[in-house]
Short mmCIF file of C-alpha atoms in Angstrom, two decimals:
data_model
loop_
_atom_site.label_atom_id
_atom_site.label_comp_id
_atom_site.label_asym_id
_atom_site.label_seq_id
_atom_site.Cartn_x
_atom_site.Cartn_y
_atom_site.Cartn_z
CA MET A 1 12.56 -2.00 0.90
CA ILE A 2 13.38 -1.27 -2.73
CA VAL A 3 9.96 -2.26 -4.10
CA GLN A 4 8.11 -0.22 -1.48
CA GLU A 5 10.27 2.82 -2.24
CA ASN A 6 9.61 2.42 -5.98
CA ILE A 7 5.87 2.28 -5.36
CA VAL A 8 5.98 5.42 -3.21
CA ASN A 9 8.12 7.30 -5.73
CA LYS A 10 5.96 6.37 -8.74
CA LEU A 11 2.71 7.30 -7.02
CA ARG A 12 4.13 10.59 -5.72
CA GLU A 13 5.49 11.57 -9.12
CA ALA A 14 2.39 10.67 -11.13
CA LEU A 15 -0.42 11.59 -8.74
CA SER A 16 0.97 14.36 -6.47
CA PRO A 17 -1.04 12.94 -3.57
CA SER A 18 -2.06 15.00 -0.56
CA HIS A 19 -1.87 11.77 1.45
CA LEU A 20 0.04 8.60 0.62
CA GLN A 21 0.55 5.54 2.74
CA VAL A 22 2.20 2.39 1.38
CA ASP A 23 2.48 -0.50 3.81
CA ASN A 24 4.35 -3.71 3.12
CA ILE A 25 1.99 -6.33 4.55
CA SER A 26 3.92 -9.31 3.19
CA HIS A 27 4.70 -10.52 6.72
CA MET A 28 0.98 -11.28 7.12
CA HIS A 29 1.10 -13.79 4.27
CA ALA A 30 2.80 -17.09 3.49
CA VAL A 31 5.94 -15.65 1.90
CA PRO A 32 9.65 -15.71 2.77
CA ALA A 33 10.98 -13.35 5.43
CA ASN A 34 11.65 -9.79 4.21
CA ALA A 35 9.50 -10.31 1.11
CA GLU A 36 8.03 -7.38 -0.78
CA THR A 37 5.06 -9.11 -2.39
CA HIS A 38 1.93 -7.75 -0.69
CA PHE A 39 1.14 -4.05 -0.24
CA ASP A 40 -1.68 -1.94 1.16
CA VAL A 41 -1.90 1.50 -0.50
CA VAL A 42 -3.90 4.53 0.58
CA VAL A 43 -3.64 7.38 -1.92
CA VAL A 44 -5.53 10.68 -1.90
CA SER A 45 -5.20 12.76 -5.04
CA ASP A 46 -6.97 15.39 -7.11
CA ALA A 47 -6.00 13.20 -10.08
CA PHE A 48 -8.93 10.93 -9.16
CA GLU A 49 -11.49 13.73 -9.53
CA GLY A 50 -14.36 12.64 -11.80
CA LEU A 51 -13.22 9.01 -11.94
CA ARG A 52 -15.17 5.98 -10.74
CA ALA A 53 -13.47 3.78 -8.13
CA VAL A 54 -12.53 1.17 -10.71
CA GLN A 55 -10.88 3.85 -12.86
CA CYS A 56 -8.83 5.05 -9.89
CA HIS A 57 -7.65 1.50 -9.28
CA GLN A 58 -6.86 1.03 -12.97
CA ARG A 59 -4.72 4.17 -12.87
CA VAL A 60 -2.71 2.84 -9.93
CA TYR A 61 -2.34 -0.57 -11.61
CA GLN A 62 -1.04 1.13 -14.77
CA LEU A 63 1.49 3.14 -12.79
CA LEU A 64 2.72 0.03 -10.99
CA ALA A 65 2.63 -2.38 -13.95
CA LYS A 66 6.34 -3.18 -13.68
CA GLU A 67 6.12 -4.04 -9.97
CA LEU A 68 3.03 -6.17 -10.55
CA SER A 69 4.78 -8.12 -13.30
CA THR A 70 8.01 -8.63 -11.36
CA GLY A 71 7.09 -9.89 -7.92
CA VAL A 72 4.27 -7.91 -6.33
CA HIS A 73 1.58 -10.52 -5.81
CA ALA A 74 -1.15 -8.45 -4.16
CA LEU A 75 -2.03 -4.78 -4.02
CA ALA A 76 -4.89 -3.50 -1.86
CA ILE A 77 -5.77 -0.04 -3.17
CA HIS A 78 -7.75 2.60 -1.30
CA ALA A 79 -7.95 5.59 -3.66
CA PHE A 80 -9.77 8.79 -2.77
CA THR A 81 -10.24 12.36 -3.91
CA PRO A 82 -9.46 14.85 -1.14
CA GLU A 83 -13.22 15.49 -0.78
CA LYS A 84 -14.03 11.78 -0.31
CA TRP A 85 -11.05 11.36 2.01
CA ALA A 86 -12.39 14.14 4.26
CA LEU A 87 -15.66 12.19 4.60
CA ASN A 88 -14.01 8.83 5.26
CA ASP A 89 -13.68 7.80 8.88
CA GLU A 90 -11.29 4.90 8.35
CA VAL A 91 -9.66 2.71 5.74
CA PRO A 92 -10.45 -1.01 5.91
CA GLY A 93 -7.68 -3.23 7.22
CA PRO A 94 -5.69 -5.43 4.86
CA PRO A 95 -7.29 -8.66 3.67
CA GLU A 96 -6.47 -11.95 5.36
CA CYS A 97 -4.18 -14.33 3.52
CA LEU A 98 -6.23 -17.15 1.97
CA GLY A 99 -3.43 -19.14 0.39
CA GLY A 100 0.14 -20.26 0.59
CA GLU A 101 1.87 -22.73 2.80
#
């Protein structure tokens, strides 16, 4: 769980989220047992205020550049301001695996 912990720590430190959920969904994909390659992230932060959705995602990608270049294959990002989060009824489930063996 080292990669997942690193993701949580980096997002907490940089974004001071009011809500953060990082799920390792690697088991749903064609990867070895105990892999840390696919993650679903829900992050709610004032740091996203005034940003378009793509800019929020870019910010998360920048923060996790090392993880994405060293083994994380997929990252589903659900980024919200606290105001948008209060209006959101639910976060979409993780995407289905379309590849692998």
